[in-house]
XYZ file of C-alpha atoms in Angstrom:
713
model
C 15.548 -30.239 -62.418
C 14.956 -28.843 -58.928
C 15.621 -25.421 -57.490
C 18.213 -25.033 -54.778
C 16.180 -22.424 -52.893
C 13.247 -23.933 -51.040
C 10.157 -21.859 -50.271
C 9.743 -20.656 -46.728
C 6.695 -21.548 -44.678
C 5.242 -18.115 -45.373
C 5.646 -18.652 -49.119
C 3.767 -21.961 -49.203
C 0.330 -21.618 -50.758
C -2.581 -23.094 -48.851
C -5.101 -23.065 -51.681
C -6.639 -25.139 -54.471
C -6.041 -24.539 -58.169
C -9.274 -24.552 -60.205
C -9.517 -26.089 -63.642
C -10.204 -23.808 -66.633
C -13.900 -22.864 -66.966
C -14.623 -25.236 -69.870
C -12.356 -28.104 -68.861
C -13.227 -31.463 -70.431
C -12.091 -35.004 -69.751
C -9.095 -35.661 -72.063
C -9.386 -37.967 -75.037
C -8.738 -41.626 -74.341
C -5.581 -43.307 -75.538
C -4.613 -43.775 -78.377
C -6.758 -40.903 -79.689
C -5.162 -38.593 -77.130
C -1.805 -39.003 -78.865
C -3.154 -36.911 -81.730
C -5.795 -34.694 -80.079
C -6.312 -32.557 -76.983
C -9.071 -30.137 -75.999
C -8.186 -26.491 -76.484
C -10.042 -25.433 -73.317
C -7.857 -27.741 -71.211
C -4.652 -25.978 -72.315
C -5.666 -22.601 -73.776
C -2.259 -21.762 -75.265
C -2.147 -21.327 -79.025
C 1.251 -19.582 -79.189
C 3.067 -22.789 -80.085
C 0.709 -23.462 -83.004
C 1.705 -20.095 -84.461
C 5.412 -20.159 -83.694
C 5.903 -23.750 -84.897
C 3.268 -23.750 -87.647
C 5.760 -24.595 -90.398
C 7.240 -27.476 -88.389
C 3.863 -29.143 -87.694
C 4.290 -29.429 -83.949
C 0.697 -28.567 -83.170
C -2.369 -27.210 -84.973
C -5.634 -25.677 -83.770
C -8.745 -27.271 -85.256
C -11.902 -25.753 -83.822
C -12.256 -26.696 -80.170
C -9.217 -28.974 -80.115
C -5.512 -29.233 -80.813
C -4.165 -31.708 -83.308
C -0.629 -33.075 -83.109
C 0.551 -34.069 -86.607
C 3.744 -35.551 -85.166
C 6.075 -33.066 -86.797
C 9.230 -31.622 -85.318
C 12.012 -29.204 -86.093
C 14.274 -31.943 -87.457
C 11.596 -34.365 -88.645
C 9.287 -32.472 -91.014
C 8.047 -35.805 -92.423
C 6.764 -36.701 -88.975
C 8.095 -38.471 -85.908
C 7.153 -41.896 -87.255
C 9.338 -41.534 -90.340
C 12.117 -40.007 -88.239
C 12.076 -43.000 -85.871
C 12.202 -45.338 -88.860
C 15.369 -43.540 -89.968
C 16.901 -44.167 -86.536
C 15.787 -47.801 -86.675
C 17.845 -48.253 -89.825
C 20.957 -47.335 -87.837
C 20.301 -49.010 -84.459
C 17.744 -51.709 -83.491
C 14.628 -50.224 -81.918
C 12.153 -53.074 -82.241
C 13.931 -56.155 -80.885
C 13.306 -55.317 -77.204
C 16.923 -54.436 -76.407
C 16.054 -50.746 -76.101
C 13.205 -50.129 -73.666
C 13.846 -46.857 -71.765
C 14.782 -43.560 -73.412
C 15.271 -39.945 -72.397
C 14.451 -37.010 -74.681
C 16.216 -33.773 -73.728
C 14.309 -30.708 -74.923
C 11.305 -32.738 -76.013
C 8.936 -30.078 -77.363
C 5.448 -31.606 -77.295
C 7.024 -35.089 -76.965
C 6.040 -36.439 -80.384
C 9.242 -38.512 -80.482
C 8.299 -40.233 -77.238
C 4.659 -40.559 -78.317
C 5.504 -42.527 -81.465
C 8.109 -44.681 -79.713
C 5.386 -46.139 -77.493
C 4.029 -48.331 -80.271
C 7.540 -49.799 -80.509
C 7.400 -50.686 -76.779
C 9.883 -47.966 -75.855
C 8.886 -45.701 -72.968
C 10.502 -42.264 -72.985
C 11.133 -39.794 -70.200
C 10.670 -36.513 -72.059
C 11.605 -33.267 -70.374
C 11.693 -29.625 -71.351
C 11.760 -26.307 -69.512
C 8.876 -23.902 -69.163
C 10.126 -21.252 -71.570
C 8.767 -18.991 -74.291
C 7.175 -22.012 -75.988
C 4.713 -22.184 -73.070
C 3.363 -25.480 -71.764
C 5.330 -27.959 -73.909
C 5.332 -30.551 -71.146
C 1.676 -29.881 -70.365
C 0.800 -30.657 -73.982
C 2.802 -33.883 -73.744
C 1.036 -35.043 -70.590
C -2.353 -34.034 -71.964
C -1.584 -36.356 -74.878
C -0.912 -39.205 -72.441
C 2.861 -39.203 -73.007
C 5.380 -39.365 -70.108
C 7.045 -36.002 -69.479
C 8.460 -33.729 -66.780
C 9.438 -30.097 -66.484
C 13.212 -29.979 -66.421
C 16.357 -28.367 -67.696
C 20.031 -29.204 -67.839
C 21.699 -26.515 -65.781
C 23.981 -27.112 -62.804
C 22.356 -30.011 -60.956
C 22.067 -33.646 -61.860
C 18.943 -34.952 -63.514
C 16.705 -36.683 -60.902
C 17.421 -40.153 -62.273
C 19.842 -42.859 -61.153
C 23.010 -43.884 -62.950
C 22.734 -46.431 -65.782
C 18.999 -45.774 -66.211
C 18.292 -45.239 -69.928
C 19.002 -47.410 -72.941
C 18.914 -44.425 -75.283
C 19.228 -40.633 -75.051
C 18.005 -38.236 -77.714
C 18.467 -34.596 -78.655
C 16.742 -33.131 -81.690
C 17.838 -29.522 -81.941
C 17.481 -29.234 -78.175
C 19.880 -26.251 -78.123
C 21.934 -27.658 -75.247
C 25.598 -26.555 -75.491
C 27.048 -30.055 -75.292
C 30.605 -28.979 -76.012
C 30.777 -26.192 -73.433
C 31.613 -26.219 -69.705
C 34.176 -28.984 -70.212
C 31.478 -31.217 -71.689
C 29.546 -31.263 -68.384
C 26.126 -31.876 -69.973
C 27.379 -34.728 -72.123
C 29.064 -36.179 -69.038
C 25.668 -36.115 -67.279
C 24.119 -37.979 -70.213
C 26.918 -40.521 -69.851
C 25.989 -40.969 -66.174
C 22.333 -41.818 -66.871
C 23.029 -43.996 -69.942
C 23.175 -47.744 -69.475
C 26.312 -49.628 -70.513
C 26.047 -49.984 -74.277
C 23.398 -47.239 -74.463
C 22.998 -44.906 -77.441
C 23.047 -41.138 -77.793
C 21.153 -39.817 -80.834
C 21.824 -36.254 -81.994
C 20.121 -34.353 -84.805
C 20.116 -30.671 -85.570
C 22.972 -28.206 -85.202
C 25.776 -28.896 -85.809
C 25.004 -32.235 -87.515
C 24.958 -31.978 -91.323
C 26.048 -28.357 -91.066
C 27.266 -28.328 -94.662
C 23.642 -28.518 -95.794
C 21.941 -26.281 -93.237
C 24.476 -23.642 -92.223
C 22.749 -20.844 -94.134
C 19.347 -21.632 -92.628
C 20.853 -21.792 -89.165
C 22.388 -18.350 -89.729
C 25.779 -19.451 -88.488
C 29.142 -19.609 -90.168
C 30.599 -22.868 -91.451
C 33.633 -22.446 -89.239
C 31.484 -22.015 -86.136
C 29.395 -25.113 -86.838
C 32.397 -27.229 -87.763
C 34.152 -26.154 -84.581
C 31.119 -27.133 -82.492
C 30.869 -30.585 -84.071
C 34.588 -31.186 -83.637
C 34.288 -30.217 -79.964
C 31.376 -32.644 -79.445
C 33.325 -35.401 -81.174
C 36.261 -34.714 -78.861
C 34.146 -34.891 -75.685
C 32.582 -38.155 -76.893
C 36.036 -39.664 -77.430
C 37.136 -38.626 -73.965
C 34.044 -40.388 -72.601
C 35.138 -43.497 -74.500
C 32.034 -43.386 -76.699
C 32.070 -44.927 -80.134
C 30.436 -43.224 -83.094
C 28.324 -45.920 -84.727
C 26.606 -43.946 -87.482
C 26.233 -40.570 -89.164
C 23.687 -40.398 -91.938
C 21.915 -37.327 -93.274
C 20.648 -35.405 -90.224
C 21.488 -38.103 -87.661
C 24.587 -38.915 -85.660
C 24.646 -41.759 -83.125
C 27.223 -42.613 -80.472
C 27.349 -45.673 -78.201
C 28.576 -45.846 -74.626
C 30.962 -48.744 -73.858
C 29.614 -51.765 -71.979
C 32.303 -51.321 -69.305
C 35.192 -49.056 -68.400
C 38.080 -51.477 -68.798
C 39.538 -49.691 -71.811
C 38.396 -46.279 -70.634
C 40.459 -46.518 -67.463
C 43.501 -47.316 -69.564
C 42.775 -44.327 -71.810
C 43.070 -41.952 -68.843
C 46.790 -42.037 -69.540
C 46.037 -40.412 -72.899
C 43.038 -38.290 -71.921
C 43.768 -36.604 -68.620
C 40.291 -35.096 -68.527
C 37.678 -35.897 -67.620
C 38.940 -38.117 -64.848
C 37.022 -40.883 -63.102
C 34.736 -39.699 -60.293
C 35.487 -40.707 -56.735
C 31.912 -40.376 -55.442
C 30.575 -43.405 -53.598
C 26.969 -43.254 -54.834
C 26.543 -42.508 -58.554
C 22.751 -42.835 -58.190
C 22.525 -39.854 -55.819
C 21.059 -36.980 -57.795
C 18.609 -35.076 -55.578
C 20.160 -31.628 -55.141
C 23.511 -32.945 -56.320
C 25.605 -30.759 -58.573
C 26.852 -32.059 -61.880
C 30.488 -33.051 -62.007
C 32.985 -32.867 -64.835
C 34.175 -36.394 -64.232
C 33.148 -39.775 -65.610
C 30.825 -41.811 -63.402
C 32.549 -45.195 -63.094
C 30.603 -48.323 -63.976
C 30.683 -51.430 -61.762
C 33.762 -53.571 -62.054
C 33.828 -56.504 -64.473
C 35.975 -59.590 -64.750
C 36.522 -59.382 -68.514
C 36.307 -56.788 -71.312
C 33.289 -58.616 -72.793
C 31.212 -58.458 -69.605
C 28.446 -55.878 -69.290
C 29.041 -53.679 -66.265
C 26.289 -54.045 -63.692
C 24.863 -57.120 -65.399
C 23.125 -57.830 -68.679
C 19.404 -57.147 -68.954
C 16.734 -59.316 -70.501
C 14.887 -58.005 -73.521
C 11.430 -56.556 -73.195
C 8.877 -57.825 -72.109
C 10.722 -60.527 -70.127
C 12.713 -57.724 -68.545
C 9.697 -56.561 -66.506
C 9.611 -59.643 -64.274
C 13.187 -60.923 -64.505
C 15.278 -60.356 -61.389
C 17.097 -57.024 -61.891
C 20.916 -57.136 -61.745
C 20.977 -54.673 -58.845
C 19.012 -57.206 -56.766
C 20.800 -60.338 -57.932
C 24.160 -58.708 -57.166
C 23.045 -57.767 -53.647
C 23.354 -54.017 -54.235
C 19.998 -53.303 -52.545
C 20.220 -54.086 -48.809
C 17.479 -56.381 -47.570
C 16.084 -57.164 -51.034
C 16.740 -60.636 -52.399
C 15.516 -62.393 -55.512
C 12.968 -64.242 -53.396
C 11.566 -61.041 -51.926
C 11.416 -59.586 -55.415
C 9.236 -62.473 -56.590
C 7.061 -62.160 -53.497
C 6.569 -58.475 -54.217
C 5.402 -59.304 -57.736
C 2.847 -61.734 -56.319
C 1.615 -59.169 -53.801
C 0.994 -56.649 -56.555
C -0.790 -59.195 -58.664
C -3.255 -59.702 -55.792
C -3.550 -55.979 -55.153
C -4.335 -55.240 -58.772
C -7.044 -57.893 -58.747
C -8.554 -56.101 -55.756
C -8.197 -52.668 -57.377
C -10.003 -53.823 -60.493
C -13.087 -54.427 -58.364
C -13.221 -50.782 -57.305
C -11.583 -48.972 -60.249
C -12.430 -48.996 -63.993
C -8.898 -49.950 -65.068
C -10.091 -51.820 -68.143
C -12.291 -49.016 -69.503
C -9.500 -46.654 -70.550
C -10.440 -44.183 -67.827
C -6.834 -43.877 -66.650
C -3.770 -43.168 -68.755
C -1.242 -41.164 -66.716
C -0.575 -42.910 -63.403
C 1.794 -41.974 -60.602
C 3.100 -44.201 -57.830
C 4.316 -41.844 -55.094
C 6.252 -44.576 -53.286
C 7.075 -47.090 -55.999
C 9.467 -49.346 -54.028
C 10.386 -52.062 -56.582
C 7.970 -50.926 -59.295
C 5.509 -53.756 -58.670
C 2.468 -51.571 -59.379
C 3.851 -50.550 -62.778
C 4.743 -54.157 -63.613
C 1.240 -55.356 -62.730
C -0.210 -52.689 -65.054
C 2.159 -53.490 -67.931
C -0.539 -55.109 -70.070
C -2.898 -52.134 -69.774
C -2.751 -49.012 -71.999
C -1.247 -46.926 -69.202
C 2.156 -45.679 -68.126
C 3.383 -45.141 -64.571
C 5.618 -42.422 -63.173
C 7.434 -44.376 -60.465
C 8.580 -42.007 -57.741
C 11.083 -43.000 -55.082
C 11.265 -40.597 -52.103
C 14.643 -38.891 -52.233
C 15.121 -39.240 -48.482
C 14.110 -42.898 -48.369
C 16.415 -45.341 -46.631
C 16.121 -47.706 -49.587
C 17.052 -46.393 -53.050
C 15.243 -48.656 -55.509
C 14.820 -46.367 -58.524
C 17.702 -48.076 -60.316
C 15.853 -51.394 -59.940
C 12.749 -49.866 -61.521
C 14.728 -48.731 -64.565
C 16.346 -52.137 -64.883
C 12.839 -53.604 -65.071
C 12.086 -51.353 -68.056
C 10.005 -48.666 -66.332
C 10.636 -44.982 -65.735
C 10.509 -42.755 -62.686
C 12.206 -40.002 -60.717
C 13.410 -39.035 -57.273
C 11.191 -36.649 -55.333
C 10.874 -35.117 -51.885
C 7.132 -34.871 -51.280
C 7.589 -31.912 -48.976
C 8.202 -30.052 -52.254
C 6.270 -29.640 -55.481
C 6.651 -32.191 -58.250
C 8.033 -30.945 -61.582
C 4.824 -31.038 -63.555
C 1.857 -28.904 -64.534
C -1.565 -28.938 -62.850
C -4.088 -31.612 -63.874
C -1.629 -34.033 -65.476
C -2.321 -37.398 -63.781
C -5.458 -39.550 -63.790
C -4.585 -41.915 -60.945
C -2.206 -41.528 -58.011
C -1.144 -44.383 -55.754
C 0.191 -43.422 -52.322
C 1.260 -46.473 -50.361
C 2.855 -45.597 -47.023
C 3.805 -42.105 -48.206
C 2.293 -40.278 -45.259
C 3.919 -42.581 -42.733
C 7.212 -41.364 -44.190
C 6.373 -37.654 -44.300
C 4.019 -37.067 -41.365
C 6.914 -35.962 -39.144
C 8.842 -34.133 -41.862
C 6.293 -31.640 -43.139
C 2.628 -30.721 -42.907
C 0.702 -33.420 -44.769
C -1.828 -30.779 -45.818
C 0.693 -29.400 -48.298
C 1.383 -32.890 -49.634
C -2.341 -33.398 -50.223
C -2.636 -29.993 -51.880
C 0.193 -30.935 -54.235
C -1.613 -34.165 -55.060
C -4.764 -32.168 -55.767
C -2.783 -29.846 -58.035
C -1.407 -32.582 -60.270
C -4.581 -34.699 -60.246
C -7.114 -34.220 -63.007
C -10.762 -33.471 -62.184
C -12.547 -36.746 -61.398
C -9.150 -38.383 -60.948
C -8.617 -41.051 -58.296
C -6.168 -41.473 -55.428
C -5.499 -44.744 -53.602
C -3.998 -44.372 -50.129
C -2.587 -47.309 -48.186
C -1.688 -46.635 -44.561
C -2.723 -47.086 -40.947
C -6.215 -46.126 -39.821
C -4.987 -43.135 -37.790
C -3.216 -41.594 -40.760
C -6.059 -42.346 -43.166
C -8.548 -40.617 -40.855
C -6.363 -37.485 -40.885
C -6.118 -37.671 -44.656
C -9.865 -38.117 -44.997
C -10.654 -35.041 -42.899
C -8.362 -32.872 -45.039
C -9.532 -34.458 -48.301
C -13.144 -33.560 -47.569
C -12.134 -29.914 -47.223
C -10.537 -30.220 -50.675
C -13.868 -31.369 -52.166
C -12.765 -34.978 -52.545
C -15.137 -37.886 -52.148
C -13.553 -40.483 -49.885
C -14.164 -44.003 -48.608
C -12.061 -46.138 -46.272
C -11.937 -49.846 -47.104
C -10.419 -52.970 -45.624
C -7.131 -54.418 -46.804
C -7.429 -56.909 -49.667
C -6.447 -59.677 -47.230
C -9.346 -58.898 -44.881
C -10.433 -56.665 -41.995
C -7.805 -57.951 -39.563
C -4.897 -56.367 -41.417
C -3.943 -53.061 -39.699
C -3.243 -51.461 -43.066
C -6.363 -50.002 -44.664
C -7.202 -48.488 -48.042
C -8.648 -45.042 -48.645
C -10.045 -44.343 -52.107
C -10.585 -40.674 -52.930
C -12.023 -39.059 -56.053
C -11.401 -35.424 -56.912
C -14.699 -33.789 -57.814
C -15.159 -31.788 -60.992
C -15.222 -28.050 -60.425
C -13.810 -25.094 -62.297
C -13.072 -21.438 -61.682
C -16.404 -20.509 -63.295
C -18.277 -22.895 -61.000
C -16.585 -21.351 -57.977
C -17.568 -17.870 -59.133
C -21.214 -18.927 -59.431
C -21.133 -20.533 -56.006
C -19.877 -17.311 -54.425
C -22.178 -14.916 -56.312
C -25.001 -14.922 -53.742
C -22.670 -14.646 -50.730
C -20.978 -11.758 -52.489
C -24.276 -9.884 -52.857
C -25.014 -10.549 -49.208
C -21.601 -9.195 -48.251
C -22.264 -6.077 -50.317
C -25.565 -5.439 -48.551
C -24.142 -6.027 -45.087
C -21.126 -3.862 -45.810
C -23.227 -0.955 -47.057
C -25.345 -1.097 -43.915
C -22.289 -1.271 -41.658
C -19.921 1.061 -43.460
C -22.316 3.996 -43.769
C -22.773 4.584 -40.012
C -19.061 4.056 -39.431
C -18.099 6.682 -41.986
C -20.801 9.271 -41.152
C -21.676 8.981 -37.456
C -19.271 11.774 -36.524
C -20.808 14.112 -39.086
C -24.346 13.264 -37.946
C -23.367 13.979 -34.338
C -21.892 17.355 -35.327
C -25.009 18.154 -37.334
C -27.307 17.295 -34.404
C -25.224 19.379 -32.015
C -25.246 22.423 -34.308
C -28.963 22.077 -35.015
C -29.768 22.171 -31.302
C -27.611 25.267 -30.963
C -29.284 26.989 -33.927
C -32.736 26.099 -32.643
C -31.948 27.648 -29.231
C -30.565 30.799 -30.859
C -33.638 31.066 -33.105
C -36.015 30.937 -30.112
C -33.967 33.562 -28.302
C -33.939 35.769 -31.402
C -37.731 35.489 -31.783
C -38.339 36.418 -28.098
C -36.118 39.507 -28.320
C -37.812 40.558 -31.542
C -41.341 40.435 -29.961
C -40.219 42.374 -26.861
C -38.755 45.197 -28.975
C -41.947 45.384 -31.010
C -44.136 45.920 -27.906
C -41.868 48.714 -26.623
C -41.981 50.478 -29.994
C -45.811 50.332 -30.056
C -46.103 51.845 -26.560
C -43.718 54.685 -27.455
C -45.742 55.540 -30.545
C -48.956 55.587 -28.511
C -47.452 58.158 -26.122
C -46.321 60.356 -29.021
C -49.830 60.217 -30.499
C -51.363 61.363 -27.238
C -49.040 64.364 -27.058
C -49.840 65.317 -30.651
C -53.560 65.214 -30.080
C -53.302 67.435 -26.996
C -51.321 70.063 -28.864
C -53.618 70.138 -31.910
C -56.643 70.703 -29.765
C -58.725 68.505 -31.975
C -62.414 68.266 -31.151
C -62.380 64.510 -31.276
C -62.040 62.607 -28.135
C -58.670 61.397 -26.993
C -59.922 57.807 -27.023
C -60.799 57.890 -30.746
C -57.423 59.369 -31.713
C -55.540 56.841 -29.664
C -57.566 53.978 -31.179
C -56.917 55.177 -34.707
C -53.198 55.598 -34.040
C -52.983 52.150 -32.565
C -54.679 50.621 -35.625
C -52.318 52.418 -38.011
C -49.299 51.368 -35.963
C -50.451 47.785 -35.956
C -50.855 47.751 -39.742
C -47.465 49.356 -40.193
C -45.680 46.944 -37.893
C -47.462 43.878 -39.264
C -46.070 44.725 -42.691
C -42.622 45.288 -41.206
C -42.864 42.034 -39.263
C -43.844 40.091 -42.402
C -40.891 41.567 -44.256
C -38.500 40.685 -41.414
C -39.820 37.116 -41.228
C -39.418 36.665 -45.009
C -35.852 37.954 -44.789
C -35.149 35.537 -41.911
C -36.557 32.553 -43.836
C -34.330 33.349 -46.820
C -31.372 33.684 -44.500
C -32.085 30.303 -42.921
C -32.785 28.590 -46.257
C -29.847 29.855 -48.335
C -27.496 31.511 -45.880
C -24.571 30.218 -43.862
C -26.848 28.673 -41.256
C -28.621 26.511 -43.837
C -26.062 23.689 -43.589
C -26.798 23.330 -39.862
C -30.576 23.104 -40.197
C -32.573 20.018 -41.188
C -33.328 20.127 -44.887
C -36.339 18.589 -46.509
C -36.267 14.857 -45.852
C -34.665 12.785 -48.645
C -35.590 9.219 -49.560
C -33.913 6.292 -47.815
C -31.563 5.666 -50.736
C -30.264 9.254 -50.712
C -29.994 9.328 -46.931
C -27.929 6.105 -47.031
C -25.372 7.427 -49.511
C -25.444 11.217 -48.925
C -26.305 11.878 -45.315
C -27.523 15.408 -44.319
C -26.519 17.501 -47.341
C -28.601 19.896 -49.435
C -29.635 18.500 -52.785
C -30.718 21.916 -54.170
C -28.574 25.019 -53.938
C -29.651 28.107 -55.867
C -27.005 30.555 -54.736
C -23.391 30.488 -55.860
C -21.964 30.451 -52.355
C -24.201 27.494 -51.418
C -23.091 25.605 -54.525
C -19.498 26.121 -53.466
C -20.311 24.672 -50.060
C -21.801 21.574 -51.702
C -18.648 21.264 -53.764
C -16.520 21.611 -50.640
C -18.546 18.849 -48.990
C -17.875 16.610 -52.034
C -14.135 17.251 -51.823
C -14.194 16.638 -48.084
C -15.997 13.312 -48.579
C -13.483 12.265 -51.210
C -10.542 13.143 -48.964
C -12.016 11.283 -45.990
C -12.489 8.081 -47.980
C -9.098 8.243 -49.730
C -7.302 7.089 -46.587
C -9.542 4.052 -46.191
C -9.243 3.385 -49.930
C -5.473 2.907 -49.514
C -5.397 1.525 -45.989
C -7.747 -1.420 -46.574
C -5.704 -3.195 -49.321
C -2.483 -2.453 -47.426
C -3.872 -4.279 -44.389
C -4.978 -7.170 -46.621
C -1.461 -7.533 -48.042
C 0.061 -7.548 -44.563
C -2.389 -10.191 -43.353
C -1.790 -12.220 -46.528
C 1.912 -12.628 -45.784
C 1.673 -12.699 -41.982
C -1.544 -14.523 -41.172
C -3.078 -16.174 -44.243
C -0.128 -18.214 -45.607
C 0.170 -16.333 -48.873
C -3.517 -16.566 -49.838
C -6.289 -13.986 -49.699
C -9.563 -15.344 -48.260
C -12.656 -14.490 -50.238
C -14.559 -12.653 -47.483
C -12.183 -9.705 -46.798
C -11.593 -9.189 -50.515
C -15.315 -9.153 -51.225
C -15.849 -6.904 -48.205
C -13.438 -4.424 -49.720
C -15.181 -4.698 -53.082
C -18.531 -4.035 -51.420
C -17.116 -0.945 -49.728
C -15.819 0.231 -53.104
C -19.348 -0.162 -54.462
C -20.652 2.050 -51.648
C -17.846 4.573 -52.195
C -18.306 4.923 -55.934
C -22.088 5.141 -55.606
C -21.736 7.964 -53.076
C -19.246 9.789 -55.286
C -21.468 9.392 -58.341
C -24.507 10.826 -56.523
C -22.543 13.802 -55.247
C -21.131 14.492 -58.699
C -24.606 14.446 -60.211
C -25.820 16.900 -57.538
C -22.973 19.236 -58.451
C -23.830 19.030 -62.143
C -27.544 19.573 -61.478
C -26.717 22.723 -59.492
C -24.543 24.084 -62.288
C -21.194 23.351 -60.679
C -18.328 21.140 -61.833
C -16.340 18.414 -60.055
C -12.841 19.663 -60.608
C -10.887 20.449 -57.405
């Protein structure tokens, strides 16, 4: 049921699990037995895969559970009636049951009206969320599998065990799985088996197995059962039922005939937390006669709930006497009276209840008359192991170390009671993770009752507020002078969609801030280079203009001298002054035209030549300046278009490094600094930068297309 490899501190998740976007409060019992909201468990695979067997059906916005099963096509009710014809189910002798490979727990659901409470378990496999469906229906269930470790239940816990085509290889591994069932069965308990290989003569073709194979499997199961000293009490149609002996008097004698499995030598048969299964028979307590029930005979239900359990009357539980047991019952009667003043217990608001530190099961006993069931948890590292007492009272539960996750799905319990839990675990692990686990398994608007000292409750309250819980500290039911106080917390309703809406505006703000910040960071170097080159070009332009004017004056003076010489040689009658004036006018006209042509050529050179990229272009709008910086939007010449394309490729190459580096840094911080979770701000910061990046790329690509270029490298 539990994994042998514990998560490291770095692997622990410090985060809340949101409910599905359209999560609704589950149906109230008994309607919940037959219906569940689709949005609460959006998995329809099982309704398709098991459509013929009537496990589950989708009807609009809800699931319907017809009560069918692989081996009970007429429904679980009729199937249970068939079992009742073979063994008594309604006289109160059978109260606790375990269903291995439970599916959606219809067998356990329909046993409840016969006052039999069933611990159903199944793995999380290809069927997806079987146990979650069961708990959503208000039926006791856990995630679990029979593998190499013991089931997290004490010895002699269940009055009946059941397997309906659970596909567990009972006959393999020296019968180890059947031996584990023997450990958790009470003296005189029943094991009910249906499905392969039972009635193989009728079904062997449908099971696609040979007759020899199925017969060999049934013979092997029969052999293991005999070695366990079980008696086969019935085999009818699809059902076979075996019964465990009430003591091991005869079984010990049979060890001379059956050498295996031998009797276990372990001192504590109840120990099951991280304990490997053994291929040996768990011995029952000694008896004085073959007719005596090992461990003591139990009362029938409902008297069993308040009768002194045999484990207490025999003195097996240190420090717990029959008198203290009765006092505990009275204490819980008073506590429940107090709880009813602050909780709507009588309105059907709660169905699935968990007691995280159940002690003697007094809370479950006090709630016995209400339409609820209680998962009684006994801390695995507690000094006092009382889970066996709880089962003897006719209730169910499991061992659990609250420094680890409980074997269930999110949002599966309506009410959690935590009495003294944090006093036990405050020095063993961070209580924040315990509270986060409670939040995970608690349904929206579910309630938690804490009982502890004021100092611990104040710590819990501060963490609970961060988890969006509403909290209130109250006095003990006996009055304000009792050092133990009560903290009532309610988990608020919120979903993943609600969280997305709450973060929408901050996300837009992050985008805006990031665009403002990231642009200068990515372009300040290029702006500095541009400014430096522009100053250089401007200086060179001034120097070029000065040299050009000086050369022009020299050329004019030389032409004037040549004109004077020509006039003297020609011997013209006109005066020298008139000739010089005319020559000067003609020279001026000639050089003005030449100057205009040179200036036009220079402007073209500066506008479209190599120097154009270093000169300030026509001012763009703010939007373009933000995303493009100082680049030319229009380029008429081919060589200028190529330069724009080169600038685009350069921009893309510059941002590629940051594109890869940013998420790499986030992943490193996630595992090193942020306890396996990614905070919203850095992720949204990266998304905002991506928005800036893609906008800049899109604008540059459109400029290339407008100038007749393409965007291929």
